[in-house]
Amino acid sequence: MDVIFYFAISLLIATVFCYVIFLVKNNMIRADIQAETVKLETVGTKLQKDHEKEVIQYQTKINTFSNLLKNHSFASNAFAFLQMQTMPNIWFKQFSLDERNRTVQLSGEADDLDAFSRQVAAFEKNVYVEKMATVNSSLGGTARVSFNISLTLKESIFSYIFNQKYGLNKASVSTTTEETPSAEIQPITGQTENKPTTTTPGTQPSTTPASETVTTTVKSSEKLIMSFKFSLNPEVIGVLDQTKHTIALTVPYGTNIKNLTPVVSVSPKATVSPASGVSQTFTSPVSYRVTAEDGTVQNYVVTVTVAAPPVVTTEETSQPGTNVMLILTLVGTAIAIIAAISLFIWKTVKQKKQV
């Protein structure tokens, strides 16, 4: 009975030590999982994370809008009108269409008052806008101009049948002034047609042009850099300040900034120098010049910063063999204790037999 008792005690102690080893190993695995989770959360810069969130939000809105269009049998030409009339640096957030009253309620944001004024001017000069009832603007918390616009459009916009008379195209929706049709001159009844007259030498016949058409082309003055990015892994997108005309980018640690190829997007009909796709050295600020169609220019200063080296945590410095050595030490200690208890039991039983 004494042998069975001491054996049970030894087995209990071994079980306790095995449980302790299991807990230690479990905690180690949890620590490794937590460390890997932290690494995953720190992948990419803060700007890239913000862009990822914006992309997800836009994707959700696109999916919602796609589902909305699928549930409608017809689409008004007002959507095409709004698409063609939206100026650069204007973002519409809400769109309310009342076809019966031919009104459109628009809410959105503009980069600055200059962009907002250009948008209002485009609506006022458009031949499809009958009137602008309400225009409100305020400076939002994001340093952008928030605005609300109420438009009353002409009836032809709301025709669901696309034809040559009411169909929208870039020529008809663009900001132009209406032209009056040229009048046809008909001969008056009872009068004879004008006959060519003979002029005397030394005199010039008087000529009166029947009609004259003057076409004036207004060249665009837009000269903005719309986007500036590096096609790295991950992609680095610049932060544009349209007020100070600066662009800031932060590239990952170890990037060679002596040979970077940017992708630059500018306003329609504008050009940029140096051109997009041309490699540059960004060890110091680089100036980019944007030239509008009308010849006016705007300079942008591009600054590239290299991110700090990643911080090496204690989990990363620990070698894989450390965990194995700790487990082997605990197992060896448990075996030594069990052997000592077994030896004590053997000696006790031997002494009892001698007695």
CSV table of C-alpha atoms in Angstrom, one decimal, residues 24-230:
chain,number,residue,atom,x,y,z
A,24,VAL,CA,4.2,28.3,-20.2
A,25,LYS,CA,4.1,27.1,-23.8
A,26,ASN,CA,0.6,28.4,-24.3
A,27,ASN,CA,1.6,31.9,-23.1
A,28,MET,CA,4.6,31.9,-25.4
A,29,ILE,CA,2.4,31.1,-28.4
A,30,ARG,CA,-0.1,33.8,-27.4
A,31,ALA,CA,2.7,36.3,-27.1
A,32,ASP,CA,4.0,35.4,-30.6
A,33,ILE,CA,0.5,35.7,-32.1
A,34,GLN,CA,0.1,39.2,-30.5
A,35,ALA,CA,3.5,40.3,-31.7
A,36,GLU,CA,2.6,39.2,-35.3
A,37,THR,CA,-0.8,41.0,-35.0
A,38,VAL,CA,1.0,44.2,-34.0
A,39,LYS,CA,3.4,43.8,-37.0
A,40,LEU,CA,0.4,43.5,-39.4
A,41,GLU,CA,-1.2,46.6,-37.9
A,42,THR,CA,1.9,48.6,-38.5
A,43,VAL,CA,2.3,47.7,-42.1
A,44,GLY,CA,2.3,50.8,-44.3
A,45,THR,CA,2.3,54.5,-43.4
A,46,LYS,CA,-0.6,56.3,-41.8
A,47,LEU,CA,-1.4,58.1,-45.0
A,48,GLN,CA,-1.7,54.7,-46.8
A,49,LYS,CA,-4.0,53.4,-44.1
A,50,ASP,CA,-6.2,56.6,-44.5
A,51,HIS,CA,-6.3,56.0,-48.3
A,52,GLU,CA,-7.3,52.4,-47.8
A,53,LYS,CA,-10.2,53.5,-45.6
A,54,GLU,CA,-11.3,56.0,-48.2
A,55,VAL,CA,-11.1,53.4,-50.9
A,56,ILE,CA,-13.2,51.0,-48.8
A,57,GLN,CA,-15.8,53.8,-48.2
A,58,TYR,CA,-15.9,54.7,-51.9
A,59,GLN,CA,-16.2,51.1,-52.9
A,60,THR,CA,-19.2,50.8,-50.5
A,61,LYS,CA,-20.8,53.9,-52.0
A,62,ILE,CA,-20.2,52.6,-55.6
A,63,ASN,CA,-21.8,49.2,-54.8
A,64,THR,CA,-24.8,51.0,-53.2
A,65,PHE,CA,-25.2,53.3,-56.2
A,66,SER,CA,-24.8,50.3,-58.6
A,67,ASN,CA,-27.6,48.5,-56.8
A,68,LEU,CA,-29.7,51.7,-57.0
A,69,LEU,CA,-29.3,51.9,-60.8
A,70,LYS,CA,-30.2,48.3,-61.3
A,71,ASN,CA,-33.6,48.9,-59.6
A,72,HIS,CA,-34.4,51.8,-62.0
A,73,SER,CA,-35.6,51.2,-65.6
A,74,PHE,CA,-34.6,54.7,-66.8
A,75,ALA,CA,-31.8,57.1,-66.1
A,76,SER,CA,-32.2,60.9,-66.5
A,77,ASN,CA,-29.9,63.0,-68.6
A,78,ALA,CA,-29.4,65.1,-65.5
A,79,PHE,CA,-26.7,62.6,-64.4
A,80,ALA,CA,-24.7,63.1,-67.7
A,81,PHE,CA,-25.2,66.9,-67.3
A,82,LEU,CA,-23.8,66.9,-63.7
A,83,GLN,CA,-20.9,64.7,-64.7
A,84,MET,CA,-19.9,67.0,-67.5
A,85,GLN,CA,-20.4,70.2,-65.5
A,86,THR,CA,-18.4,69.1,-62.4
A,87,MET,CA,-15.3,71.3,-62.2
A,88,PRO,CA,-11.9,70.1,-60.8
A,89,ASN,CA,-11.5,70.1,-57.0
A,90,ILE,CA,-15.3,69.7,-56.5
A,91,TRP,CA,-16.8,66.8,-54.7
A,92,PHE,CA,-20.6,66.2,-54.5
A,93,LYS,CA,-21.7,64.3,-51.5
A,94,GLN,CA,-25.5,64.4,-51.9
A,95,PHE,CA,-27.7,64.6,-55.0
A,96,SER,CA,-31.5,65.0,-54.8
A,97,LEU,CA,-33.5,65.0,-58.1
A,98,ASP,CA,-37.1,66.2,-58.4
A,99,GLU,CA,-38.2,65.5,-61.9
A,100,ARG,CA,-41.7,67.0,-61.5
A,101,ASN,CA,-40.4,70.4,-60.4
A,102,ARG,CA,-37.2,70.1,-62.6
A,103,THR,CA,-35.0,70.9,-59.5
A,104,VAL,CA,-31.7,69.4,-58.4
A,105,GLN,CA,-30.4,69.8,-54.9
A,106,LEU,CA,-26.6,69.5,-54.6
A,107,SER,CA,-24.4,69.3,-51.5
A,108,GLY,CA,-20.7,68.9,-51.5
A,109,GLU,CA,-17.2,70.3,-50.8
A,110,ALA,CA,-14.7,72.4,-52.7
A,111,ASP,CA,-10.9,72.7,-52.1
A,112,ASP,CA,-11.2,76.5,-51.8
A,113,LEU,CA,-13.5,79.5,-52.7
A,114,ASP,CA,-11.9,79.8,-56.1
A,115,ALA,CA,-12.9,76.3,-57.1
A,116,PHE,CA,-16.4,76.9,-55.7
A,117,SER,CA,-16.8,80.2,-57.6
A,118,ARG,CA,-15.8,78.4,-60.9
A,119,GLN,CA,-18.4,75.7,-60.3
A,120,VAL,CA,-21.1,78.4,-59.7
A,121,ALA,CA,-20.1,80.2,-62.8
A,122,ALA,CA,-20.2,77.0,-64.9
A,123,PHE,CA,-23.8,76.4,-63.7
A,124,GLU,CA,-24.9,80.1,-64.3
A,125,LYS,CA,-23.5,80.1,-67.9
A,126,ASN,CA,-24.9,76.7,-68.9
A,127,VAL,CA,-27.8,76.8,-71.4
A,128,TYR,CA,-29.6,73.9,-69.6
A,129,VAL,CA,-29.8,75.8,-66.3
A,130,GLU,CA,-32.9,77.8,-66.0
A,131,LYS,CA,-32.1,79.4,-62.7
A,132,MET,CA,-30.1,79.0,-59.5
A,133,ALA,CA,-32.5,79.3,-56.5
A,134,THR,CA,-30.2,78.9,-53.5
A,135,VAL,CA,-26.4,79.1,-53.1
A,136,ASN,CA,-25.0,78.6,-49.6
A,137,SER,CA,-21.3,78.1,-48.6
A,138,SER,CA,-19.4,77.7,-45.4
A,139,LEU,CA,-15.9,76.8,-44.3
A,140,GLY,CA,-15.9,73.2,-43.0
A,141,GLY,CA,-13.8,71.6,-40.3
A,142,THR,CA,-11.5,70.0,-43.0
A,143,ALA,CA,-10.4,73.5,-44.3
A,144,ARG,CA,-12.7,72.8,-47.3
A,145,VAL,CA,-15.7,74.9,-48.4
A,146,SER,CA,-19.0,73.2,-47.9
A,147,PHE,CA,-21.8,74.3,-50.1
A,148,ASN,CA,-25.5,73.7,-51.1
A,149,ILE,CA,-26.8,74.5,-54.5
A,150,SER,CA,-30.4,74.4,-55.8
A,151,LEU,CA,-30.8,74.3,-59.6
A,152,THR,CA,-33.8,74.5,-61.8
A,153,LEU,CA,-33.1,72.8,-65.1
A,154,LYS,CA,-34.8,73.0,-68.5
A,155,GLU,CA,-37.3,70.4,-69.4
A,156,SER,CA,-35.2,68.9,-72.2
A,157,ILE,CA,-32.8,67.6,-69.6
A,158,PHE,CA,-35.4,65.2,-68.2
A,159,SER,CA,-36.2,63.5,-71.4
A,160,TYR,CA,-35.6,59.8,-71.1
A,161,ILE,CA,-35.5,59.3,-74.8
A,162,PHE,CA,-32.1,60.1,-76.2
A,163,ASN,CA,-32.3,61.8,-79.6
A,164,GLN,CA,-30.6,64.4,-81.6
A,165,LYS,CA,-32.8,67.1,-80.2
A,166,TYR,CA,-32.4,66.5,-76.5
A,167,GLY,CA,-29.4,64.3,-76.3
A,168,LEU,CA,-26.5,65.7,-74.2
A,169,ASN,CA,-23.0,65.9,-75.5
A,170,LYS,CA,-19.9,67.8,-74.6
A,171,ALA,CA,-20.7,70.5,-77.1
A,172,SER,CA,-24.2,71.2,-75.9
A,173,VAL,CA,-23.5,70.9,-72.2
A,174,SER,CA,-20.3,72.9,-72.1
A,175,THR,CA,-20.3,76.4,-70.9
A,176,THR,CA,-21.3,78.4,-73.9
A,177,THR,CA,-23.6,81.3,-74.8
A,178,GLU,CA,-26.7,80.6,-76.9
A,179,GLU,CA,-26.5,81.5,-80.6
A,180,THR,CA,-29.5,82.9,-82.4
A,181,PRO,CA,-30.3,81.2,-85.6
A,182,SER,CA,-29.4,83.1,-88.7
A,183,ALA,CA,-32.4,84.6,-90.4
A,184,GLU,CA,-33.2,83.7,-94.0
A,185,ILE,CA,-33.8,86.7,-96.3
A,186,GLN,CA,-36.8,86.2,-98.5
A,187,PRO,CA,-37.7,88.4,-101.4
A,188,ILE,CA,-40.6,90.7,-100.7
A,189,THR,CA,-43.7,90.3,-102.9
A,190,GLY,CA,-44.0,93.0,-105.5
A,191,GLN,CA,-40.4,93.9,-105.6
A,192,THR,CA,-37.8,92.7,-108.0
A,193,GLU,CA,-34.6,91.1,-107.1
A,194,ASN,CA,-31.5,93.3,-107.0
A,195,LYS,CA,-29.6,93.3,-110.2
A,196,PRO,CA,-25.9,93.8,-110.5
A,197,THR,CA,-25.1,97.4,-111.2
A,198,THR,CA,-22.4,98.8,-113.3
A,199,THR,CA,-19.9,101.1,-111.5
A,200,THR,CA,-18.1,103.9,-113.1
A,201,PRO,CA,-14.3,103.8,-113.2
A,202,GLY,CA,-12.6,105.1,-110.1
A,203,THR,CA,-15.4,104.1,-107.8
A,204,GLN,CA,-15.7,101.0,-105.6
A,205,PRO,CA,-19.0,99.1,-105.4
A,206,SER,CA,-20.5,99.0,-101.9
A,207,THR,CA,-20.6,95.5,-100.4
A,208,THR,CA,-22.6,94.5,-97.4
A,209,PRO,CA,-21.9,91.1,-95.9
A,210,ALA,CA,-25.1,89.0,-95.5
A,211,SER,CA,-24.0,87.3,-92.3
A,212,GLU,CA,-20.8,87.0,-90.3
A,213,THR,CA,-20.0,84.3,-87.7
A,214,VAL,CA,-17.4,85.0,-85.1
A,215,THR,CA,-16.1,82.1,-83.1
A,216,THR,CA,-14.2,82.8,-79.9
A,217,THR,CA,-12.3,80.0,-78.2
A,218,VAL,CA,-11.6,80.6,-74.6
A,219,LYS,CA,-8.5,78.7,-73.5
A,220,SER,CA,-8.4,77.0,-70.2
A,221,SER,CA,-6.5,78.6,-67.3
A,222,GLU,CA,-6.5,75.4,-65.1
A,223,LYS,CA,-3.0,74.6,-64.0
A,224,LEU,CA,-3.3,72.2,-61.0
A,225,ILE,CA,-1.5,69.0,-60.1
A,226,MET,CA,-4.3,66.6,-59.4
A,227,SER,CA,-2.2,63.7,-58.1
A,228,PHE,CA,1.5,62.9,-57.6
A,229,LYS,CA,2.6,59.3,-56.7
A,230,PHE,CA,5.4,56.8,-56.8
